[in-house]
PDB file of C-alpha atoms and ligand atoms in Angstrom:
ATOM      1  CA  UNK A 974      13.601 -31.498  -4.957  1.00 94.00           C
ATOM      2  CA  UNK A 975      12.856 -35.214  -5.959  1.00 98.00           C
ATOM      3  CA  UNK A 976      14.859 -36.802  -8.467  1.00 98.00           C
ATOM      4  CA  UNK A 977      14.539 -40.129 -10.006  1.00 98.00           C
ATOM      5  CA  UNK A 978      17.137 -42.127 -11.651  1.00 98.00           C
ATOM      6  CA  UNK A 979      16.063 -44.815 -14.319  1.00 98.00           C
ATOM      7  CA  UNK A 980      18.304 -47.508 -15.460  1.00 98.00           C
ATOM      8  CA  UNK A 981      17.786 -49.994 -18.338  1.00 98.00           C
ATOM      9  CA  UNK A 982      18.891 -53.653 -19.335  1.00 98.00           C
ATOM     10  CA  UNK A 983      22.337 -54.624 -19.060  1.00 97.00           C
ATOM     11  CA  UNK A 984      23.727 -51.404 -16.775  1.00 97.00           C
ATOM     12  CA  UNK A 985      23.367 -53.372 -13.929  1.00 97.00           C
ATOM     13  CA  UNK A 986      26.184 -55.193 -15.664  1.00 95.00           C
ATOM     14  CA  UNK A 987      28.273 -51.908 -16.349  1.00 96.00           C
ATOM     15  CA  UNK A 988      32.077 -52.973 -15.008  1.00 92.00           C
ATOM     16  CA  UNK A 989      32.060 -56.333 -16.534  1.00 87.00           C
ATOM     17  CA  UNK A 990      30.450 -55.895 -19.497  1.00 86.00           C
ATOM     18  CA  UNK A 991      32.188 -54.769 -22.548  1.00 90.00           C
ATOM     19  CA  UNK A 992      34.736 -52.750 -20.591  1.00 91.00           C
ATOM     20  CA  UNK A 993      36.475 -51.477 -24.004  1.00 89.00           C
ATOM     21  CA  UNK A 994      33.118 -50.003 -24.905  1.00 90.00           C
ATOM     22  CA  UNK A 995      31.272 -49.368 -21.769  1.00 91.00           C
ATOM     23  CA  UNK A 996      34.528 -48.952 -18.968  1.00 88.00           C
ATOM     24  CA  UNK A 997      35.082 -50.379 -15.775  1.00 90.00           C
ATOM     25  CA  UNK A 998      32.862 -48.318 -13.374  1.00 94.00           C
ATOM     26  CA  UNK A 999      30.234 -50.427 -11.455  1.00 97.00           C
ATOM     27  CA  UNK A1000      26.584 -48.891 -11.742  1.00 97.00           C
ATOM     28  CA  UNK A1001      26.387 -48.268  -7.775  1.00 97.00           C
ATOM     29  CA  UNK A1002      29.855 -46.702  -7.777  1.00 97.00           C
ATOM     30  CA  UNK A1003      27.843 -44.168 -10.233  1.00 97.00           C
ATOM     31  CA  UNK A1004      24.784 -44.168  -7.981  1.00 98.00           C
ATOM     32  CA  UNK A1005      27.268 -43.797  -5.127  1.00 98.00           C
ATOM     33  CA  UNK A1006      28.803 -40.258  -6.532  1.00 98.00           C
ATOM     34  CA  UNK A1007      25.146 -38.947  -7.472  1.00 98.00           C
ATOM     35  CA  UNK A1008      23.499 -39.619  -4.109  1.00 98.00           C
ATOM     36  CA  UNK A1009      26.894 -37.778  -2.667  1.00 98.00           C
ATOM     37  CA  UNK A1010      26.280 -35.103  -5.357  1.00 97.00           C
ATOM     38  CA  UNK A1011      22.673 -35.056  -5.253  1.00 98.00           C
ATOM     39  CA  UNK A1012      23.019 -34.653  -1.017  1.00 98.00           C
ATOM     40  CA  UNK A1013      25.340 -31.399  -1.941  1.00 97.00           C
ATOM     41  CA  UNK A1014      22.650 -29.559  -3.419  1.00 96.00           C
ATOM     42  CA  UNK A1015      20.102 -30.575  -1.294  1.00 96.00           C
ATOM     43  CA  UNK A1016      18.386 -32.860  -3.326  1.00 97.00           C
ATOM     44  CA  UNK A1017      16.269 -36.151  -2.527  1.00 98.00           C
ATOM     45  CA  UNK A1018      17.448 -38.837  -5.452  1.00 98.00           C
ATOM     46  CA  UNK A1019      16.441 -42.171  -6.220  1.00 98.00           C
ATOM     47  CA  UNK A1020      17.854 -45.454  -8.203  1.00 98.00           C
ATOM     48  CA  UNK A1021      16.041 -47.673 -10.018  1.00 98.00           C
ATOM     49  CA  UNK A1022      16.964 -50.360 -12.635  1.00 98.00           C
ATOM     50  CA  UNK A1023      15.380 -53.071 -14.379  1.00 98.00           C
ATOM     51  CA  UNK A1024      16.164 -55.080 -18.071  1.00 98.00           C
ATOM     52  CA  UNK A1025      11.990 -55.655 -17.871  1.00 98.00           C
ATOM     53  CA  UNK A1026      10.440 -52.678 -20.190  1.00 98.00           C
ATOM     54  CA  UNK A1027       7.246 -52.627 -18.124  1.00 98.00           C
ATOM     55  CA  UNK A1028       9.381 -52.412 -14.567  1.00 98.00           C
ATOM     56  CA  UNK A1029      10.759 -49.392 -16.490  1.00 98.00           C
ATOM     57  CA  UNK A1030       7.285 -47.718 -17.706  1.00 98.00           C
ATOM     58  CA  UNK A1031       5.991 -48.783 -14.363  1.00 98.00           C
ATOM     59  CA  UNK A1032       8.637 -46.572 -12.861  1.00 98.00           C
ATOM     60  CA  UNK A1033       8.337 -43.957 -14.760  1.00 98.00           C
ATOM     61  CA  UNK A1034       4.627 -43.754 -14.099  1.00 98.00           C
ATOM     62  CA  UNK A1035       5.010 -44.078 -10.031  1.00 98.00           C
ATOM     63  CA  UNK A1036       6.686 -40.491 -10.532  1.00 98.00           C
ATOM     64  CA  UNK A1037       3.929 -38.606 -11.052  1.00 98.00           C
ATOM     65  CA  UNK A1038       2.874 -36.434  -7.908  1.00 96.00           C
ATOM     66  CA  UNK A1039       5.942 -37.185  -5.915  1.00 97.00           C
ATOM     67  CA  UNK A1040       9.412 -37.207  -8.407  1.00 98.00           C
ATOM     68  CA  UNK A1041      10.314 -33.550  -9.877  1.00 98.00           C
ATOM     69  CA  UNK A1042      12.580 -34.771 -12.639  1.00 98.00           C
ATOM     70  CA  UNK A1043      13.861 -38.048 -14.014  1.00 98.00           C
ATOM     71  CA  UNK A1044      17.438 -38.878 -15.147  1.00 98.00           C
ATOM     72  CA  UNK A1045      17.106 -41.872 -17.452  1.00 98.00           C
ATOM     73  CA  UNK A1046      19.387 -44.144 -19.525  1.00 98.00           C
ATOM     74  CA  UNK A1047      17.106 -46.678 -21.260  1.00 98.00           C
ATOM     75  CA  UNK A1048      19.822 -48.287 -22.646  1.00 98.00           C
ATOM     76  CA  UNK A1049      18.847 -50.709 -25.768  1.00 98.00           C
ATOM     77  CA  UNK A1050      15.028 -49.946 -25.308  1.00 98.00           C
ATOM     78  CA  UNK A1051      16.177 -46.254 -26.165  1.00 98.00           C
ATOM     79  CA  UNK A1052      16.070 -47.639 -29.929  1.00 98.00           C
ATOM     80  CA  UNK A1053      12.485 -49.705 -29.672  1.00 98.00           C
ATOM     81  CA  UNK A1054      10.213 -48.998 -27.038  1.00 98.00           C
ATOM     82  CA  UNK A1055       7.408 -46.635 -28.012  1.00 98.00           C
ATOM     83  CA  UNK A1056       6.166 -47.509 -24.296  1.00 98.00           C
ATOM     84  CA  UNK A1057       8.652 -45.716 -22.579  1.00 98.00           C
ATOM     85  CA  UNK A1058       8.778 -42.796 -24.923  1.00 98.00           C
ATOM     86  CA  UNK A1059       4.673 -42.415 -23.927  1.00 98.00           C
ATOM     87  CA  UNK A1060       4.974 -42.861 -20.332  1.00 98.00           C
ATOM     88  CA  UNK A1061       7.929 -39.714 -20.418  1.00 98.00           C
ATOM     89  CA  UNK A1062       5.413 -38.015 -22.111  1.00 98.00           C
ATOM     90  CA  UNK A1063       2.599 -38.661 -19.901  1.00 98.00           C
ATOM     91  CA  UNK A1064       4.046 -37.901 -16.768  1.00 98.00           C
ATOM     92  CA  UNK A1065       4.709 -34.203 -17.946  1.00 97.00           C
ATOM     93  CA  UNK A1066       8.078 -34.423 -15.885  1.00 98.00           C
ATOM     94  CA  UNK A1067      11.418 -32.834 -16.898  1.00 98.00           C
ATOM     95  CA  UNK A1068      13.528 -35.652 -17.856  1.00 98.00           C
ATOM     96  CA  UNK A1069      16.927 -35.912 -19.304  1.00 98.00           C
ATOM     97  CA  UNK A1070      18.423 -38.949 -21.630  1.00 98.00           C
ATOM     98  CA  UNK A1071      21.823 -40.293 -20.604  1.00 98.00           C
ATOM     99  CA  UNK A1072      23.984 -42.573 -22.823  1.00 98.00           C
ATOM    100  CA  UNK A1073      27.168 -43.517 -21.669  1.00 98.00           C
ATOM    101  CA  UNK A1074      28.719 -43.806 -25.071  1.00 98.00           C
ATOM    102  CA  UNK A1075      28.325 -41.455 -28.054  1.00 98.00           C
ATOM    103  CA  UNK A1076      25.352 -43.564 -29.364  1.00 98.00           C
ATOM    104  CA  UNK A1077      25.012 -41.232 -33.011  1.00 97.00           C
ATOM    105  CA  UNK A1078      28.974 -42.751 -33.785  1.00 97.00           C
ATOM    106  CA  UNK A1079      28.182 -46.608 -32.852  1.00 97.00           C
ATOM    107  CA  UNK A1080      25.879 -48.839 -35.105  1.00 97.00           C
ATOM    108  CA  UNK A1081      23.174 -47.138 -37.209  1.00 97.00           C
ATOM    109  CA  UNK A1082      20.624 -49.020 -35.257  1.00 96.00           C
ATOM    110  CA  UNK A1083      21.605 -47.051 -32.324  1.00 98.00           C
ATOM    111  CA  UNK A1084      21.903 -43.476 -33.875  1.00 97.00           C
ATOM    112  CA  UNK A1085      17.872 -43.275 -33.071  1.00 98.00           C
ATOM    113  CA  UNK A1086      16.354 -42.388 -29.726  1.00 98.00           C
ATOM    114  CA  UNK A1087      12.610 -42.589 -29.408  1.00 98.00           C
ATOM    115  CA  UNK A1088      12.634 -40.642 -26.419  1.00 98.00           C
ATOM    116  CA  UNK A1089      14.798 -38.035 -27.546  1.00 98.00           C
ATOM    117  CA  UNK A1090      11.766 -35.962 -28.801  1.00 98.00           C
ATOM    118  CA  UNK A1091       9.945 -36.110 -24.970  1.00 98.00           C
ATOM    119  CA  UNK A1092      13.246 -35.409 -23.216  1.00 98.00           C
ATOM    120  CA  UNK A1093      14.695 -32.012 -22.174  1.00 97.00           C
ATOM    121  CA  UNK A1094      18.247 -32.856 -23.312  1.00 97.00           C
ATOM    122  CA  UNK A1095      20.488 -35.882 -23.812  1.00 98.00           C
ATOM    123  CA  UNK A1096      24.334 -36.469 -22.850  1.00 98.00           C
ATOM    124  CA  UNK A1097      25.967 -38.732 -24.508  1.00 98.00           C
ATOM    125  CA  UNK A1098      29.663 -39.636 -24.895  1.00 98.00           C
ATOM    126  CA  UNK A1099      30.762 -38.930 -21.786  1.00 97.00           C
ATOM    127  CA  UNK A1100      30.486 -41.888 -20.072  1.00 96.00           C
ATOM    128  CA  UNK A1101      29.945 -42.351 -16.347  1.00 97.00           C
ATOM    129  CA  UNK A1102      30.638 -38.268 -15.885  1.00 97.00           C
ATOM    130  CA  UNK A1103      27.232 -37.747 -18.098  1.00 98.00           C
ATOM    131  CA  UNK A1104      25.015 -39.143 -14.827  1.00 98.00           C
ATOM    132  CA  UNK A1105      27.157 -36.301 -12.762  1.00 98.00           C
ATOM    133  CA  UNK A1106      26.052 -33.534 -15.719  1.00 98.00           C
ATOM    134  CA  UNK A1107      22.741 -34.828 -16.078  1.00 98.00           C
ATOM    135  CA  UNK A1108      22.252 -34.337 -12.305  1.00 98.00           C
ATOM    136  CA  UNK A1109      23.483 -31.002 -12.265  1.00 98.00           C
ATOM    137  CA  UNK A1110      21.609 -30.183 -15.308  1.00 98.00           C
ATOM    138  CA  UNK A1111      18.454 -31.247 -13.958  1.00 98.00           C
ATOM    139  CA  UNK A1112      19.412 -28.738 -10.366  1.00 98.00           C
ATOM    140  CA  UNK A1113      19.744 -26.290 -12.160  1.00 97.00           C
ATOM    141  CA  UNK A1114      16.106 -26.801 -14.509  1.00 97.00           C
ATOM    142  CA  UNK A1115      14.323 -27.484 -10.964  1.00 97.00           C
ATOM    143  CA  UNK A1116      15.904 -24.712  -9.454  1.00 95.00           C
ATOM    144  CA  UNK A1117      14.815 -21.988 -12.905  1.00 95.00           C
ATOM    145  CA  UNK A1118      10.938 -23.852 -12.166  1.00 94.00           C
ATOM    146  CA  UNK A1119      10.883 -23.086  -8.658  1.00 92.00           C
ATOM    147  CA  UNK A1120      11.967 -19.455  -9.413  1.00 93.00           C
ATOM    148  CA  UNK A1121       9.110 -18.879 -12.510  1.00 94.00           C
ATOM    149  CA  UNK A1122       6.774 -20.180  -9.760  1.00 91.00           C
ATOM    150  CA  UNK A1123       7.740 -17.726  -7.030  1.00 92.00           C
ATOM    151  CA  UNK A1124       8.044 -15.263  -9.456  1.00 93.00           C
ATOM    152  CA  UNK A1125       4.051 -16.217 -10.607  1.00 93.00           C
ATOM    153  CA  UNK A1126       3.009 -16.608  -7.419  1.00 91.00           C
ATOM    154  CA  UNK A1127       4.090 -12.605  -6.263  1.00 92.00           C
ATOM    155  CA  UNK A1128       2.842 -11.468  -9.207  1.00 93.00           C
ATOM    156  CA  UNK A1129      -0.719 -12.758  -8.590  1.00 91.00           C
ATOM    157  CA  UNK A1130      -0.101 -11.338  -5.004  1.00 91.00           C
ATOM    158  CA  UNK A1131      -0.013  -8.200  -6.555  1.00 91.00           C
ATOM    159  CA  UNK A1132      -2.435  -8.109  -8.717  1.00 92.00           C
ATOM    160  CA  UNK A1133      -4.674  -8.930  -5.920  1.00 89.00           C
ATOM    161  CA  UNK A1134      -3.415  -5.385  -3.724  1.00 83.00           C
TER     162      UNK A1134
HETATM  163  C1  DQA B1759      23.643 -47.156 -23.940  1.00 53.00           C
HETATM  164  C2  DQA B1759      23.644 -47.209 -25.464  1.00 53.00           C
HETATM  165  C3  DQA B1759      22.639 -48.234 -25.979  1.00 53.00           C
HETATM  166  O1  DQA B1759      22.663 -48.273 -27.393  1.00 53.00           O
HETATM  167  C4  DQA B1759      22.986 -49.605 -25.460  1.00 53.00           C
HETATM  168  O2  DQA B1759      22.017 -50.541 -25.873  1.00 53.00           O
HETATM  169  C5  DQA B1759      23.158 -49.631 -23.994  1.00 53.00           C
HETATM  170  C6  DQA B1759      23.854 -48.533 -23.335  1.00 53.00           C
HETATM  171  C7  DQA B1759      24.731 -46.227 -23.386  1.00 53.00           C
HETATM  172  O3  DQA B1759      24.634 -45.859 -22.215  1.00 53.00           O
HETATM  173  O4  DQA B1759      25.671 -45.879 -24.092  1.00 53.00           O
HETATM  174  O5  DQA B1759      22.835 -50.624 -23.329  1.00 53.00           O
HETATM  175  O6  DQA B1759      22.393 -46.632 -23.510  1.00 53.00           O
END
């Protein structure tokens, strides 16, 4: 189980940037509890972050054929870019949206997420806790794919008796 976790502009500033808003947790003290989570439930997890929008579709598009699910908070390009929104939906691979803040009860400019419609879920509002859900959320989707598979895959075995 391969998961890939995207970050977008300005969380690589998350602890010193607008702390009323955003809080005071550092982004690789988050990466730091996932990888210990992720390593609980047996899963391989990656970290990635860039404020470029083409590092990010990039990124996105180097996980097809190897990454089984994508946990990604595009932060402001969540509101523009059409280009990330297309690459989620090229890939074909579960993803879910994370927002640290409750981004439908901030600005109205913010209340719209391109990529909602490609996603599997969002979290949002729960701050640095919503990377922790979104990883266990996206276990538990892997885990409910692997078992239609193996269910598939002794079905066809039987068909075949
Ligand atoms: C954010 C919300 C975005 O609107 C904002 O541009 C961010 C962070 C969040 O995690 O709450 O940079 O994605």
């Amino acid at each position: 189980m391969k998961i890939v976790v995207i970050q977008g502009p300005n969380l690589n500033m998350l602890g010193v940037r607008e702390q009323h808003i955003y809080g005071h947790m550092k982004l690789d003290d988050i990466h730091a509890q996932m990888a210990a989570t992720a390593k609980q439930n047996n899963a391989e997890i990656d970290f990635f972050q860039s404020n470029l929008e083409g590092e990010l579709v990039d990124r996105i598009q180097e996980c097809l054929g190897v990454a089984d699910g994508i946990i990604i908070n595009s932060a402001a390009y969540t509101h523009t870019s059409i280009a990330i929104r297309d690459a989620i939906s090229a890939v074909k691979i579960p993803t879910i949206e994370v927002h640290l803040t409750n981004i439908h009860q901030r600005e109205e400019f913010r209340h719209k997420s391109l990529i909602a419609p490609v996603v599997s879920g969002q979290i949002v509002g729960m701050g640095p806790f919503g990377y922790h859900l979104a990883l266990m959320a996206m276990v538990q989707i892997l885990k409910e794919i692997e078992a239609i598979k193996d269910t598939q895959k002794k079905a066809l075995k039987e068909a075949k008796k």
